[in-house]
Amino acid sequence: ITNLQKSDLPTGRLEIRLGGVSINGLSESYQDGTELLALMGSGGTLEIAFRNGNASRTIGIPVGADVHVVGRA
C-alpha cells in the first residue's frame, strides 16, 4: 500500500515503477491479474499486489521502497 491517492496520479495511461519492475496501468480488482498488479484500494490509495500472494516478498522489494508513477501518452 502506498500513500499515493488517485488525485496524486497523472491522468491517462500509467506506468508504475518500483525497483526494477514496471506495471502498466491500473487493474480494477485483484482478480484482474494473475501476477503483479496495481490498483486503487478501498482506502483510496495506490496498492501494489500479487494475486494470492505477497508482492513485497514475490518481487523482492522491501516495504517502504520508492514507487514512481509515470504518465504515458
Short mmCIF file of C-alpha atoms in Angstrom, two decimals:
data_model
loop_
_atom_site.label_atom_id
_atom_site.label_comp_id
_atom_site.label_asym_id
_atom_site.label_seq_id
_atom_site.Cartn_x
_atom_site.Cartn_y
_atom_site.Cartn_z
CA ILE A 1 0.00 0.00 0.00
CA THR A 2 1.38 3.40 -0.92
CA ASN A 3 0.47 6.86 0.28
CA LEU A 4 -0.45 7.94 -3.27
CA GLN A 5 -4.07 8.93 -3.77
CA LYS A 6 -5.87 8.95 -7.12
CA SER A 7 -5.56 12.75 -7.21
CA ASP A 8 -1.75 12.36 -6.97
CA LEU A 9 -1.58 10.26 -10.14
CA PRO A 10 -1.22 11.59 -13.69
CA THR A 11 -4.29 11.24 -15.89
CA GLY A 12 -4.40 8.78 -18.77
CA ARG A 13 -2.28 5.67 -19.14
CA LEU A 14 0.12 4.95 -16.30
CA GLU A 15 3.33 3.06 -15.72
CA ILE A 16 4.15 2.23 -12.11
CA ARG A 17 7.82 1.57 -11.36
CA LEU A 18 9.35 0.11 -8.22
CA GLY A 19 12.81 -1.34 -8.05
CA GLY A 20 13.49 -2.90 -11.45
CA VAL A 21 9.82 -3.76 -12.01
CA SER A 22 7.23 -1.93 -14.12
CA ILE A 23 3.46 -2.33 -14.08
CA ASN A 24 1.46 -0.95 -17.00
CA GLY A 25 -1.85 0.58 -15.99
CA LEU A 26 -4.21 0.07 -13.10
CA SER A 27 -6.32 -3.03 -12.57
CA GLU A 28 -9.93 -2.70 -11.48
CA SER A 29 -9.71 -5.53 -8.93
CA TYR A 30 -7.40 -8.18 -7.51
CA GLN A 31 -8.99 -10.74 -9.85
CA ASP A 32 -7.91 -8.80 -12.95
CA GLY A 33 -4.35 -10.07 -12.85
CA THR A 34 -2.60 -13.37 -12.44
CA GLU A 35 0.67 -11.76 -11.42
CA LEU A 36 1.84 -8.37 -10.20
CA LEU A 37 -0.75 -5.59 -10.44
CA ALA A 38 -1.51 -2.09 -9.27
CA LEU A 39 -4.94 -0.83 -8.25
CA MET A 40 -6.68 1.79 -6.17
CA GLY A 41 -7.51 0.11 -2.87
CA SER A 42 -10.60 0.53 -0.74
CA GLY A 43 -8.71 3.10 1.36
CA GLY A 44 -8.29 5.30 -1.71
CA THR A 45 -4.55 4.75 -2.14
CA LEU A 46 -2.47 3.02 -4.79
CA GLU A 47 -1.74 -0.60 -3.92
CA ILE A 48 0.83 -2.92 -5.44
CA ALA A 49 -0.33 -6.51 -5.16
CA PHE A 50 0.43 -10.03 -6.25
CA ARG A 51 -2.71 -12.08 -6.63
CA ASN A 52 -2.92 -14.73 -3.90
CA GLY A 53 0.49 -13.72 -2.60
CA ASN A 54 2.71 -11.03 -1.14
CA ALA A 55 4.05 -8.52 -3.68
CA SER A 56 6.94 -7.40 -1.48
CA ARG A 57 8.21 -10.94 -0.99
CA THR A 58 7.44 -12.11 -4.52
CA ILE A 59 9.45 -9.42 -6.31
CA GLY A 60 11.98 -8.79 -3.54
CA ILE A 61 11.10 -5.13 -2.98
CA PRO A 62 11.15 -4.08 0.69
CA VAL A 63 8.25 -2.36 2.36
CA GLY A 64 8.91 1.38 2.16
CA ALA A 65 10.58 1.25 -1.27
CA ASP A 66 10.05 4.22 -3.59
CA VAL A 67 7.20 3.93 -6.08
CA HIS A 68 7.26 6.09 -9.21
CA VAL A 69 4.18 6.70 -11.34
CA VAL A 70 4.68 7.99 -14.87
CA GLY A 71 2.01 9.13 -17.33
CA ARG A 72 2.18 7.57 -20.80
CA ALA A 73 0.79 9.06 -23.99
#
